[in-house]
Structures are given as C-alpha cells and as structure tokens.
Amino acid sequence: MQTETHFEDIQSRIIEKLHSAEENIRVAVAWFTDKEIIEQLEEIALRGVKIEIIISDNEINRNVDFSPLEQKGIKIDYFPVKGYGTMHHKFCIVDNKLVITGSYNWTVNAKSNNGENIHIVTDEGSINQYIEKFKDLKNQILGIPVEKTEVASEPEQSEIEKKTSEIEEDFAEEWNIYLNSKVSNYDKASLEKEGKTAAENTHGNPDVISNKMNKIYQSIIEDTEVDKKEIERLRVRLENKIDNYQNIHQQEAEEKKATVGLSTEAQRRTLTLRIQNSEEQIKKLENNKNNILNNKIPDSENKIPLYEMEIEEAKLDLTPPPLRRRVWLEAGILILLTGYLFLFYSSIIYTILYGREDAMNYMAIYGKLPEMEIFNSEALTLAFERGWSTVIFISFFTILPIVFGFLFHGIKKKWIIRYSYLLAAVVLDGLLAYLIAKNVYLIDYQAGMESDPWEWQKVFHIARFWIVLVLGAVPYLAWGALFEHINSQLDNKSRNVLHFRIKKTIEILKEKIGKVKDQIEQFKQDVTDLDNQIIAENSNILQCNIDINHLEYEQKMRFDKIQQDLNLLQQKLGNQRDKILAYLDSDQVPVSKNIFKERVTTFMSGWEDWLYSYYNNELADDKFAEAQDEVEKWTNETFRNAK
C-alpha cells in the first residue's frame, strides 16, 4: 500500500490534493465548517470538476452557508437518514486515484488544534473500498438497504488458512522425508520398459491406466520397510513440533493483544488530549465572548449618546451661511488709495521739512523763487538724495494716518478709544495742512509777495490750507470706508467657512455613529460565531467521550477476535495431530506421494515413447493427454482418501 502520512500543515495538504482533481471529488466528513476549503471547492467546480459531499446532519453543519457550492452545481447530502446512526467518516476521494483520510475534520477548529493527522492513500485496492463505502452512504441516504460486511476480517481468515497450510506442508515434508528414507531402490529401466509394453499391448488405451497405477502403488508399499521404534521417535518429534507451533501461536496472540492494548491506550490519550484542547479552547472562546458582551459592546453603545450630544451642540452653533461675494474690486481701490495717501503725505511732509530750504537754494541760483505746488512729484526723489534716514523719517509720518485709520476701523467695542484714533488722524491732517499753508506763506513773505507778517488766523483765508485738508481727509475717509467694507466681507467669508466646517463636523459625527453601530453588529456576529465554535468544541468533546467509550468495546471485540483466531489455529493443529497419529497408528503405512509421482513419471515415459513411435505427433499428443488425465484423476482420488 502506498501511503503518505502528515501531522502538520494539514489544511494546505488537503487543498493541494483537491486542486489536483480533473474529473471528480467525493467527500464524506462528519463536520465541514472550513470556509477556506469551501471557497477552494467553488474554484475547482468552475473547472468542470464534479463534486459530491456527504456531511453529518448536525446543528454545526446546518448553520454553514453552502449556497455558493450549491449554486456551482455541488450536491450537499446530510447523513444520517433515520435509523443509520451518526456518521464519523473523514475521507475524500479524488479522481478515483487517491484517498485523503485520517482524524482531521474539515473545520476551523481542527486547523488550530494539535493531535490531528491525515493519510493520503494511492493503493488501488484501498481506494476501491472507499469508493464502495461512499456508494453505500449514498444508498443509505436514498433509503436503499445496504448489506453490512466485515471487510477487514477476510485477510485475517486468509492468514489463518495460510498458517494452517504452512503447518500441514511442514508436517507432510517431514513425513515424506521419513518415508523416502524407508523405500528401497527400484529398477528404473525395467519400469520404463513396462510402461512401453503396456502401451503397445493396449495401443495406448487410457482405460488400463488405473490398474497400472494400483500396481505401482502396491509395489511401493511392498518396498517400504517400517521400523516401529523409528515410528515412535517420529511421533514424538511431530508432537513436539505441534506443541511448539501452539506455543508460538499463543505468544503471537498475546503480543497482538498487547499491541491492541497499547493502540487503544494511545487512542485514549489522543482523545483525552483533544478533550483538554477543546476545554481550553472553550475557556478562551467564553472569555472572548464575555469580553465582547461586557466590555466592547457597552463601550461602543456608550459612544453613541456622546456623539449625538456633540451633534446637538454643533447644531446650536450652526447658522445659515451668508451670501458669498467677491472683494477684488474693493481691494484694488484700497491699494490705489493707500498708494495715493503715501505719495500725498510724503510730499506734504517733505515740503514742510525742506520746502523753505529748497526755495532759498533755488532763489540763490535763479534769482527768483520757484512756484510752490501743493503736491511735489519729486519729493521722494529729493528725499533719497538727502539719504535713507530722510526717506525712513518721511515714510514713518506718512504711515501714521493709515495706522490711525486701521485702529479706528479695527476696534469695534470700545468706542471712546476708537474715535480717539479718528480724532488723532483729523488733527494730524489739519496740522499738516496748517504747516503747509504757513510754510508757503513765509516763503512768499520772504520773497516780498506778501506784505503782512504771518498770523495763525490767516490760515483760514489761505486756499492751500483747505485744499490740503480736503485732499488728505476725503481719501482718508474713503480709505477707511473701503477697509471696513472689506473687513465685513472677510468676516462673512469666515462665517461661511465656519458654517460648512460645522456641517462637516456633524457629518463626521454621524459617520462615527454609523461605524459604531456597524461595529456593534459585528460584535454581535462575533458572539454568534463564538457560540457556534463553542457548540463545535462541545460536540467534539461529546464525540471524543463517545469514542473513548467505544474504545473499550472495540478492544474487547479485537481481543475476542484474536482469541477466536487462536482457538481456530489450535483446533486445526489438534486436527493435524490426530491425523498424524492416525497415520502412525495405521497398520499400513501410507505411500509417499513424491515417491509415487517419481515412479509414475518413469512408467509414463515408456508409455509416451511408444505412442510417438507408433502414432503421428498430433494423435500421440491426444493419446498421451488422455493417459495423463487418468493418472492425475487416480492420484488425486487415492491420496485424498489416504488423508
């Protein structure tokens, strides 16, 4: 028998052999819950491989979803039908070329448990037995009666017959050796001539053969000399041999019983280990189940009210989004106004600081005063000629009105402080207008264009004062209005972003609630799966206990079978003893069959010579065959009766 045995990586071995199928797969297993093997069978079925499955009709198997297999045309049969008991087979036939069998159930638990094994059998005789067993299971499902046969007992019976035959041959050989030693020599040429003469006288008539055989048989008896003392010694020797055989068989029976006992104990230990593994696995599964029920599910359920509370709080902050509007144009105008104010005030500051000096220098060169303008377009250029400190100083005073405007429009709550910045800006603008008017008036006065000395009241009558005041204040107020308008739009945009941010937060919280609910459902499914695994482990424990109880019965049956075989052998040895004693006690000692065949062969040699000398070959062949048949017939009858 060709067999592979595996104790590790069993699932992958099974899947590997299943994928080798080209025509058909037949499965008979007690439990089948391994989803990975189910998926592999789906793929194999798509290749056109015919698959038949028989599983035990129990709660575990009924809870497995086999619909994907059934959709691929795979027939799932549940065993038993009422009246046949529980099925515990664990074998699979692939293409009628190999069988996978052993202790391994096709379950997730079996994959993780220790103490499992499979055998991959390729012996044709064994495969045929499994095929017949699968057919029997199918017939039982269909309600067809199946005749129970004990296939395993036949080889044992053949072994008994073989041993008995060997003993008989041993005794016969020793008996023949003794008889051969007591038969005197004969004249071979004379006996051959006698055969030739008998054939010639009867023209090869086979009817006279029996008389000739009687004569040869009688001649052997007459030529045999028997010594009573030697017969007695032979009796003792053969009886001792029988006693020795009986002792050997008794010892073999005891060894077989010891082997059965050890095998039973090993199986009991294996089953006990499986029970312990299942009990430990149940504890782990129960702990996982309790952790889910007592911790994970309550923790997840507690998260939902918290998320719902956050959603309600977020809804309180949720307001309708303001209308969105672009501020590109206002921003551009604000930039232009900022540039205008910078250029305008830098010109004013430069004129105040250096206007009179530049006018005097101009007069010294050209003999006359330059025409003084309100806006000096060369103010920044002239400031750069005077150095970076001049530019920085002018820029600082230029930025002051813009800073006051920013602070005025930026402060919303404290109105006193806010309007103080506005007042400061107006005072600054008025002061600059006053200084410009005064400075220009003094230049004109120095040049003789004005006759009255400067008095501050004159400022209200000078056009430059009002022009500077208006050209500074109006753009400044416009700049402030634009700045506040842009700020308002930016605030609206911020509120718009906040609105959508709150909505997104609410969506995220709702998604979290959905995920938590899905997680709770998954936890519940995990609990169901754990319950199924616990049921499977309890079923395994129950089955192991049943198997342990069955081991005692099976051991007793095997002991009884060994004892029955021993008794049968001892009985046959006793019969052999009686037969030998009957030989030895007989007044006429039996003829040695070997000696008889030797003399018959000599006689028939002469018979054959005459036939081929007288008849043609074809007729001689027929005549000699008829004579040989008569010889065989007479020999069998005579020596059978002698027994």
XYZ file of C-alpha atoms in Angstrom:
643
model
C 0.000 0.000 0.000
C 1.326 3.426 -0.978
C 0.543 5.917 1.823
C 1.686 9.415 2.828
C 1.113 10.500 6.433
C 1.034 14.145 7.567
C 0.752 15.604 11.072
C 1.363 19.301 10.252
C 0.108 21.851 7.713
C -2.828 19.531 7.082
C -5.244 22.044 5.566
C -2.799 23.112 2.838
C -2.117 19.454 2.018
C -5.841 18.819 1.568
C -6.279 21.919 -0.629
C -3.253 20.913 -2.729
C -4.707 17.451 -3.405
C -8.172 18.886 -4.126
C -6.716 21.188 -6.807
C -5.122 18.159 -8.488
C -8.626 16.877 -9.385
C -9.517 16.737 -13.060
C -12.760 14.721 -13.093
C -14.464 14.253 -9.734
C -14.196 14.712 -5.971
C -16.220 12.746 -3.401
C -16.193 13.966 0.212
C -17.567 12.266 3.341
C -16.756 14.172 6.559
C -18.556 14.467 9.901
C -18.067 18.254 10.265
C -17.437 20.768 7.482
C -17.102 24.436 8.555
C -13.780 25.491 6.982
C -14.734 28.430 4.734
C -11.347 28.420 3.028
C -11.838 24.845 1.791
C -15.404 25.770 0.728
C -14.015 28.652 -1.368
C -11.396 26.353 -2.913
C -14.117 23.851 -3.884
C -16.016 26.718 -5.563
C -12.966 27.460 -7.745
C -12.471 23.776 -8.541
C -16.148 23.392 -9.537
C -15.730 26.230 -12.062
C -13.220 23.988 -13.905
C -15.970 21.435 -14.518
C -14.899 19.003 -11.801
C -17.892 17.038 -10.446
C -18.076 17.328 -6.647
C -20.249 15.303 -4.237
C -20.318 15.982 -0.491
C -21.813 13.975 2.390
C -21.758 15.521 5.882
C -23.327 14.681 9.231
C -26.754 16.135 9.898
C -25.962 18.260 12.954
C -26.508 21.809 14.164
C -23.000 22.966 13.262
C -23.205 21.857 9.627
C -26.758 23.201 9.277
C -25.521 26.688 10.271
C -22.904 26.751 7.499
C -23.860 28.574 4.289
C -23.284 26.055 1.491
C -25.344 28.022 -1.044
C -22.224 29.155 -3.008
C -21.349 25.478 -3.548
C -24.921 24.553 -4.460
C -25.014 27.407 -6.974
C -21.985 25.791 -8.656
C -23.945 22.522 -9.006
C -22.390 20.794 -5.992
C -24.788 18.431 -4.208
C -24.700 18.549 -0.386
C -26.208 15.450 1.288
C -26.830 15.287 5.034
C -26.305 11.981 6.842
C -27.831 10.142 8.644
C -31.210 9.225 7.411
C -33.243 7.984 10.378
C -32.118 4.567 11.565
C -28.441 4.622 10.499
C -26.842 6.387 13.476
C -24.197 9.130 13.325
C -21.605 9.285 10.547
C -17.988 9.773 11.692
C -16.186 9.254 8.393
C -13.442 11.667 7.383
C -12.331 10.797 3.849
C -12.185 12.301 0.372
C -11.728 10.511 -2.967
C -10.003 12.466 -5.776
C -10.387 11.202 -9.373
C -10.559 7.595 -8.023
C -6.753 7.839 -7.817
C -6.152 8.846 -4.214
C -7.935 8.986 -0.857
C -7.431 11.571 1.914
C -8.393 10.121 5.303
C -7.424 10.337 8.968
C -8.578 12.085 12.163
C -8.833 15.578 10.632
C -12.322 17.115 10.328
C -12.689 19.903 7.752
C -13.270 22.599 10.385
C -11.615 25.818 11.540
C -11.065 24.315 14.979
C -9.311 21.260 13.582
C -6.904 23.594 11.778
C -5.773 25.142 15.070
C -5.900 22.007 17.228
C -3.000 19.640 17.789
C -3.112 15.865 17.618
C -4.611 15.564 14.092
C -3.365 13.566 11.120
C -4.214 12.588 7.560
C -3.179 9.702 5.340
C -3.011 10.059 1.557
C -3.614 6.582 0.104
C -2.924 5.655 -3.527
C -3.320 1.871 -3.212
C -5.920 0.741 -5.761
C -7.490 -1.880 -3.515
C -7.977 0.531 -0.625
C -9.334 3.239 -2.948
C -11.937 0.800 -4.278
C -13.052 0.044 -0.717
C -13.572 3.766 -0.042
C -15.463 4.144 -3.321
C -17.796 1.312 -2.296
C -18.259 2.857 1.149
C -19.189 6.205 -0.432
C -21.731 4.410 -2.626
C -23.128 2.698 0.481
C -23.559 6.072 2.201
C -25.359 7.451 -0.858
C -27.629 4.397 -0.931
C -28.438 4.819 2.760
C -29.390 8.430 2.128
C -31.661 7.243 -0.700
C -33.197 4.601 1.589
C -31.671 1.619 -0.232
C -30.757 -1.199 2.226
C -27.029 -1.867 2.440
C -25.627 -5.253 3.405
C -23.035 -4.850 6.128
C -19.821 -6.729 5.535
C -16.714 -7.018 7.658
C -14.092 -6.486 5.002
C -11.238 -6.442 7.491
C -11.950 -9.994 8.726
C -11.257 -11.624 5.359
C -7.482 -11.046 5.324
C -7.260 -12.390 8.896
C -9.131 -15.546 7.878
C -6.827 -15.954 4.888
C -3.857 -15.560 7.218
C -5.192 -18.409 9.384
C -5.629 -20.638 6.364
C -2.140 -19.722 5.203
C -0.601 -20.630 8.554
C -2.531 -23.896 8.646
C -1.391 -24.755 5.137
C 2.225 -23.995 6.033
C 1.992 -26.291 9.071
C 0.460 -29.078 7.012
C 3.164 -28.722 4.366
C 5.814 -28.780 7.092
C 4.411 -31.996 8.543
C 3.957 -33.527 5.097
C 7.538 -32.700 4.167
C 8.937 -34.356 7.281
C 6.655 -37.368 6.771
C 7.755 -37.737 3.159
C 11.410 -37.446 4.123
C 10.913 -40.287 6.558
C 9.037 -42.438 4.043
C 11.551 -41.743 1.276
C 14.322 -42.954 3.517
C 12.496 -46.253 4.079
C 11.627 -47.139 0.472
C 14.126 -49.375 -1.260
C 15.527 -48.589 -4.713
C 13.773 -49.865 -7.856
C 14.788 -50.797 -11.408
C 14.047 -47.649 -13.383
C 14.757 -49.165 -16.802
C 12.532 -52.131 -16.075
C 9.624 -49.867 -15.001
C 10.044 -47.678 -18.108
C 10.031 -50.780 -20.303
C 6.926 -51.990 -18.504
C 5.167 -48.736 -19.431
C 6.184 -49.063 -23.075
C 4.987 -52.690 -23.205
C 1.643 -51.796 -21.590
C 1.062 -49.060 -24.169
C 1.984 -51.377 -27.033
C -0.292 -54.199 -25.811
C -3.295 -51.837 -25.431
C -2.419 -49.446 -28.301
C -2.251 -46.625 -25.740
C -5.697 -47.281 -24.253
C -6.036 -44.932 -21.206
C -8.603 -47.212 -19.559
C -5.845 -49.529 -18.300
C -4.021 -46.695 -16.538
C -5.869 -47.135 -13.223
C -4.792 -50.805 -12.971
C -1.202 -49.851 -13.683
C -1.333 -47.127 -11.001
C -2.643 -49.650 -8.456
C 0.238 -51.950 -9.289
C 2.820 -49.174 -8.865
C 1.216 -48.041 -5.589
C 1.263 -51.603 -4.219
C 4.879 -52.078 -5.245
C 5.857 -49.015 -3.193
C 4.090 -50.443 -0.150
C 5.954 -53.710 -0.582
C 9.272 -51.865 -0.943
C 8.724 -49.785 2.243
C 10.414 -51.069 5.384
C 8.935 -49.701 8.615
C 10.724 -49.723 11.991
C 8.341 -49.417 14.961
C 10.953 -47.629 17.096
C 11.566 -45.067 14.373
C 7.820 -44.574 14.020
C 7.628 -43.831 17.729
C 10.513 -41.376 17.523
C 8.780 -39.696 14.577
C 5.589 -39.480 16.627
C 7.402 -37.732 19.474
C 9.178 -35.354 17.108
C 5.991 -34.356 15.316
C 4.066 -33.918 18.573
C 6.831 -31.660 19.875
C 6.606 -29.636 16.681
C 2.856 -29.248 17.135
C 3.364 -28.180 20.753
C 5.958 -25.658 19.577
C 3.515 -24.259 16.996
C 0.853 -23.949 19.661
C 3.233 -22.060 21.947
C 4.260 -19.748 19.105
C 0.638 -19.017 18.233
C -0.192 -18.430 21.893
C 2.714 -15.975 22.149
C 1.663 -14.226 18.923
C -1.872 -13.883 20.266
C -0.562 -12.336 23.489
C 1.617 -9.933 21.502
C -1.364 -8.951 19.353
C -3.428 -8.306 22.475
C -0.601 -6.216 23.916
C -0.394 -4.248 20.651
C -4.150 -3.714 20.683
C -3.938 -2.559 24.300
C -1.147 -0.091 23.507
C -3.015 1.165 20.445
C -6.193 1.591 22.484
C -4.314 3.455 25.192
C -2.645 5.698 22.603
C -6.028 6.476 21.054
C -7.481 7.124 24.505
C -4.656 9.559 25.258
C -5.132 11.276 21.914
C -8.865 11.630 22.536
C -8.210 12.843 26.089
C -5.767 15.434 24.722
C -8.370 16.548 22.198
C -10.897 16.908 25.028
C -8.403 19.001 27.021
C -7.642 21.145 23.973
C -11.355 21.652 23.362
C -11.953 22.561 27.015
C -9.115 25.109 26.898
C -10.445 26.428 23.616
C -13.928 26.761 25.144
C -12.467 28.799 28.028
C -10.756 31.136 25.555
C -13.921 31.420 23.473
C -16.018 32.121 26.583
C -13.532 34.800 27.694
C -13.646 36.422 24.265
C -17.437 36.243 24.266
C -17.712 37.769 27.762
C -15.220 40.493 26.822
C -17.364 41.405 23.833
C -20.643 41.301 25.779
C -19.383 43.025 28.933
C -16.819 45.474 27.550
C -16.708 46.040 23.818
C -20.447 46.281 23.118
C -21.223 48.510 26.179
C -18.235 50.747 25.394
C -19.411 51.148 21.815
C -23.016 51.768 22.881
C -21.841 54.468 25.313
C -20.099 56.319 22.477
C -23.347 56.868 20.562
C -25.001 59.266 23.111
C -21.747 61.226 23.337
C -21.601 61.623 19.564
C -25.298 62.575 19.479
C -24.671 65.203 22.178
C -21.800 66.646 20.136
C -24.107 66.791 17.111
C -26.748 68.718 19.066
C -24.126 71.149 20.366
C -22.805 71.663 16.838
C -26.341 72.309 15.555
C -26.710 75.102 18.111
C -23.700 76.853 16.547
C -24.970 76.256 13.018
C -26.392 79.388 11.320
C -27.455 79.927 7.696
C -24.431 80.753 5.538
C -24.144 84.422 4.417
C -24.185 85.306 0.760
C -20.759 84.952 -0.730
C -19.339 87.955 -2.568
C -16.014 88.777 -4.163
C -13.942 91.797 -2.901
C -11.389 92.002 -5.695
C -12.514 95.479 -6.896
C -12.677 96.989 -3.396
C -9.261 95.560 -2.580
C -7.803 97.108 -5.753
C -9.268 100.519 -4.960
C -7.977 100.231 -1.375
C -4.467 99.562 -2.678
C -4.660 102.587 -5.015
C -5.889 104.806 -2.186
C -3.129 103.536 0.076
C -0.565 104.458 -2.605
C -2.179 107.862 -3.095
C -2.121 108.630 0.639
C 1.506 107.525 0.871
C 2.573 109.774 -2.042
C 0.398 112.694 -0.904
C 1.556 112.702 2.701
C 5.214 112.074 1.758
C 5.041 115.196 -0.468
C 3.401 117.215 2.334
C 5.965 116.078 4.949
C 8.910 116.796 2.623
C 7.566 120.282 1.791
C 7.103 121.040 5.479
C 10.626 119.862 6.338
C 12.656 121.042 3.386
C 10.380 123.320 1.289
C 11.786 126.652 2.511
C 15.401 125.442 2.235
C 14.897 124.214 -1.334
C 13.145 127.519 -2.251
C 16.052 129.599 -0.906
C 18.573 127.458 -2.794
C 16.541 127.862 -5.956
C 16.360 131.647 -5.454
C 20.111 131.841 -4.895
C 20.698 130.102 -8.199
C 17.999 131.570 -10.387
C 17.320 134.871 -8.591
C 13.699 134.123 -8.095
C 11.503 131.837 -6.032
C 10.085 128.693 -7.552
C 6.351 128.275 -7.926
C 5.226 126.345 -4.876
C 2.774 123.472 -5.614
C 0.648 121.584 -3.122
C 1.919 118.195 -4.413
C 5.627 117.906 -5.110
C 6.082 114.963 -7.522
C 9.843 114.970 -6.854
C 9.515 114.744 -3.065
C 10.640 111.080 -2.772
C 13.484 111.603 -5.259
C 14.728 114.632 -3.344
C 14.371 112.686 -0.070
C 16.562 109.842 -1.474
C 19.188 112.473 -2.383
C 19.211 113.564 1.250
C 19.788 109.987 2.473
C 17.933 106.871 3.727
C 17.267 108.400 7.135
C 15.221 111.138 5.447
C 13.202 108.550 3.474
C 12.538 106.484 6.609
C 11.543 109.539 8.613
C 9.141 110.761 5.889
C 7.695 107.225 5.467
C 7.085 106.971 9.217
C 4.996 110.141 9.279
C 3.251 109.095 6.062
C 2.127 105.768 7.585
C 0.745 107.390 10.761
C -2.638 108.452 9.242
C -3.074 104.939 7.766
C -2.297 103.375 11.173
C -4.838 105.633 12.867
C -7.427 104.637 10.266
C -6.689 100.924 10.737
C -7.052 101.224 14.516
C -10.297 103.212 14.161
C -11.915 100.595 11.927
C -10.365 97.632 13.740
C -11.649 98.474 17.234
C -15.387 97.717 17.488
C -16.310 97.528 21.154
C -14.533 100.446 22.943
C -15.979 103.428 21.030
C -14.106 106.088 23.048
C -10.717 104.660 22.108
C -11.929 104.034 18.591
C -12.990 107.647 17.966
C -9.883 108.983 19.666
C -7.894 107.424 16.799
C -10.200 109.150 14.294
C -9.733 112.462 16.076
C -5.967 111.962 16.078
C -5.994 111.354 12.325
C -8.103 114.504 11.688
C -5.883 116.617 13.967
C -2.784 115.276 12.225
C -4.245 116.073 8.803
C -5.252 119.598 9.957
C -1.805 120.167 11.456
C -0.116 119.184 8.195
C -2.453 121.494 6.226
C -1.673 124.317 8.659
C 2.105 123.774 8.376
C 1.964 123.661 4.562
C -0.074 126.896 4.431
C 2.271 128.602 6.905
C 5.427 127.404 5.162
C 4.314 128.594 1.729
C 3.126 131.934 3.167
C 6.521 132.563 4.817
C 8.324 131.810 1.546
C 6.059 134.250 -0.264
C 6.548 136.800 2.537
C 10.326 136.438 2.314
C 10.178 136.936 -1.435
C 8.108 140.089 -0.976
C 4.991 138.600 -2.405
C 3.209 139.055 0.933
C 3.438 142.307 2.944
C 1.888 141.288 6.270
C 3.761 139.089 8.692
C 2.331 135.637 9.478
C -0.507 135.265 11.940
C -2.227 131.939 12.602
C -5.664 133.424 11.830
C -4.553 133.885 8.237
C -4.657 130.130 7.694
C -8.412 130.110 7.282
C -8.064 132.539 4.361
C -5.400 130.573 2.507
C -6.698 128.228 -0.199
C -3.770 125.810 0.204
C -4.861 125.020 3.761
C -8.308 123.876 2.668
C -7.014 122.079 -0.405
C -4.510 120.084 1.660
C -7.136 119.396 4.323
C -9.673 118.160 1.765
C -7.180 116.204 -0.375
C -5.945 114.469 2.783
C -9.220 113.940 4.655
C -11.523 112.813 1.814
C -9.260 109.992 0.529
C -8.552 109.063 4.139
C -12.281 108.710 4.888
C -12.780 106.766 1.639
C -9.860 104.506 2.594
C -11.458 103.823 5.998
C -14.851 103.024 4.475
C -13.292 100.597 1.968
C -11.220 98.971 4.678
C -14.267 98.429 6.888
C -16.280 97.110 3.919
C -13.578 94.593 3.010
C -13.296 93.507 6.648
C -17.036 92.937 6.714
C -16.862 90.758 3.596
C -13.966 88.793 5.030
C -15.952 88.270 8.218
C -18.823 86.926 6.127
C -16.441 84.574 4.400
C -15.162 83.366 7.762
C -18.725 82.706 8.890
C -19.349 80.832 5.647
C -16.290 78.624 6.285
C -17.424 78.083 9.874
C -20.896 77.067 8.661
C -19.549 74.389 6.344
C -16.986 73.318 8.935
C -19.786 72.700 11.459
C -21.796 70.814 8.839
C -18.746 68.684 8.052
C -18.250 68.060 11.772
C -21.865 66.880 12.049
C -21.395 64.569 9.048
C -18.230 63.118 10.581
C -20.030 62.539 13.887
C -22.894 60.794 12.073
C -20.378 58.628 10.217
C -18.782 57.749 13.545
C -22.193 56.751 14.913
C -22.754 54.580 11.819
C -19.361 52.950 12.237
C -20.035 52.319 15.925
C -23.386 50.708 15.085
C -21.703 48.568 12.408
C -19.061 47.649 14.951
C -21.760 46.633 17.446
C -23.404 44.434 14.788
C -20.013 42.897 14.027
C -19.517 42.247 17.734
C -22.903 40.512 17.839
C -21.923 38.434 14.805
C -18.648 37.606 16.535
C -20.635 36.423 19.556
C -22.732 34.198 17.273
C -19.586 32.804 15.665
C -18.070 32.195 19.087
C -21.255 30.393 20.176
C -21.019 28.179 17.090
C -17.376 27.442 17.839
C -18.265 26.615 21.449
C -21.003 24.275 20.211
C -18.480 22.660 17.862
C -15.970 22.210 20.680
C -18.654 20.734 22.938
C -19.674 18.421 20.105
C -16.037 17.425 19.734
C -15.829 16.696 23.476
C -19.035 14.652 23.292
C -17.757 12.737 20.276
C -14.397 12.104 21.948
C -16.160 10.745 25.036
C -18.272 8.514 22.802
C -15.116 7.346 21.024
C -13.401 6.664 24.368
C -16.347 4.554 25.488
C -16.334 2.808 22.124
C -12.621 2.046 22.507
C -13.374 -0.342 25.381
C -15.944 -2.162 23.289
C -13.675 -2.187 20.247
C -10.754 -3.502 22.319
C -12.914 -6.321 23.696
C -14.077 -7.204 20.181
C -10.492 -7.294 18.918
C -9.383 -9.382 21.907
C -12.238 -11.797 21.213
C -11.261 -11.942 17.533
C -7.635 -12.689 18.426
C -8.775 -15.411 20.819
C -11.130 -16.853 18.189
C -8.310 -16.956 15.649
C -6.047 -18.602 18.223
C -8.697 -21.174 19.081
C -9.212 -21.885 15.385
C -5.480 -22.390 14.853
C -5.213 -24.591 17.940
C -8.155 -26.615 16.711
C -6.555 -27.084 13.313
C -3.301 -28.083 14.994
C -5.228 -30.596 17.091
C -6.815 -31.993 13.972
C -3.372 -32.208 12.407
C -2.093 -34.033 15.477
C -4.955 -36.544 15.248
C -4.307 -37.030 11.551
C -0.596 -37.717 12.131
C -1.338 -40.132 14.940
C -3.808 -41.897 12.669
C -1.036 -42.275 10.086
C 1.402 -43.586 12.625
C -1.092 -45.967 14.290
C -2.261 -47.415 10.974
C -1.218 -50.988 10.184
C -0.500 -49.926 6.613
C 1.860 -47.016 6.378
C 0.775 -44.529 3.674
C 2.753 -44.222 0.477
C 4.955 -41.175 -0.063
C 3.349 -39.049 -2.770
C 6.727 -37.885 -4.029
C 7.976 -41.452 -4.475
C 4.736 -42.418 -6.190
C 4.988 -39.480 -8.627
C 8.595 -40.363 -9.388
C 7.712 -43.980 -10.347
C 4.632 -42.916 -12.302
C 6.777 -40.475 -14.276
C 9.176 -43.312 -15.144
C 6.291 -45.570 -16.195
C 4.646 -42.843 -18.321
C 7.962 -42.099 -20.008
C 7.878 -45.569 -21.566
C 4.195 -45.137 -22.413
C 4.967 -41.853 -24.193
C 7.876 -43.322 -26.171
C 5.671 -45.997 -27.693
C 2.855 -43.521 -28.567
C 5.170 -41.199 -30.531
C 6.825 -44.175 -32.227
C 3.514 -45.583 -33.413
C 1.197 -42.590 -33.983
C 1.742 -39.251 -35.646
C 2.578 -36.380 -33.347
C -0.914 -34.883 -33.212
C -2.600 -38.177 -32.380
C 0.182 -39.103 -29.977
C -0.358 -35.773 -28.174
C -4.051 -36.546 -27.747
C -3.420 -40.121 -26.567
C -0.786 -39.053 -24.059
C -3.000 -36.228 -22.734
C -5.812 -38.730 -22.108
C -3.420 -41.012 -20.242
C -2.118 -38.098 -18.152
C -5.671 -37.132 -17.211
C -6.290 -40.662 -15.956
C -3.069 -40.573 -13.944
C -3.998 -37.232 -12.360
C -7.507 -38.411 -11.585
C -6.332 -41.641 -9.955
C -3.611 -39.856 -7.953
C -5.939 -37.197 -6.555
C -8.609 -39.692 -5.525
C -6.164 -42.145 -3.941
C -4.172 -39.657 -1.877
C -7.281 -37.677 -0.874
C -8.793 -40.855 0.523
C -5.488 -41.638 2.222
C -5.796 -38.410 4.207
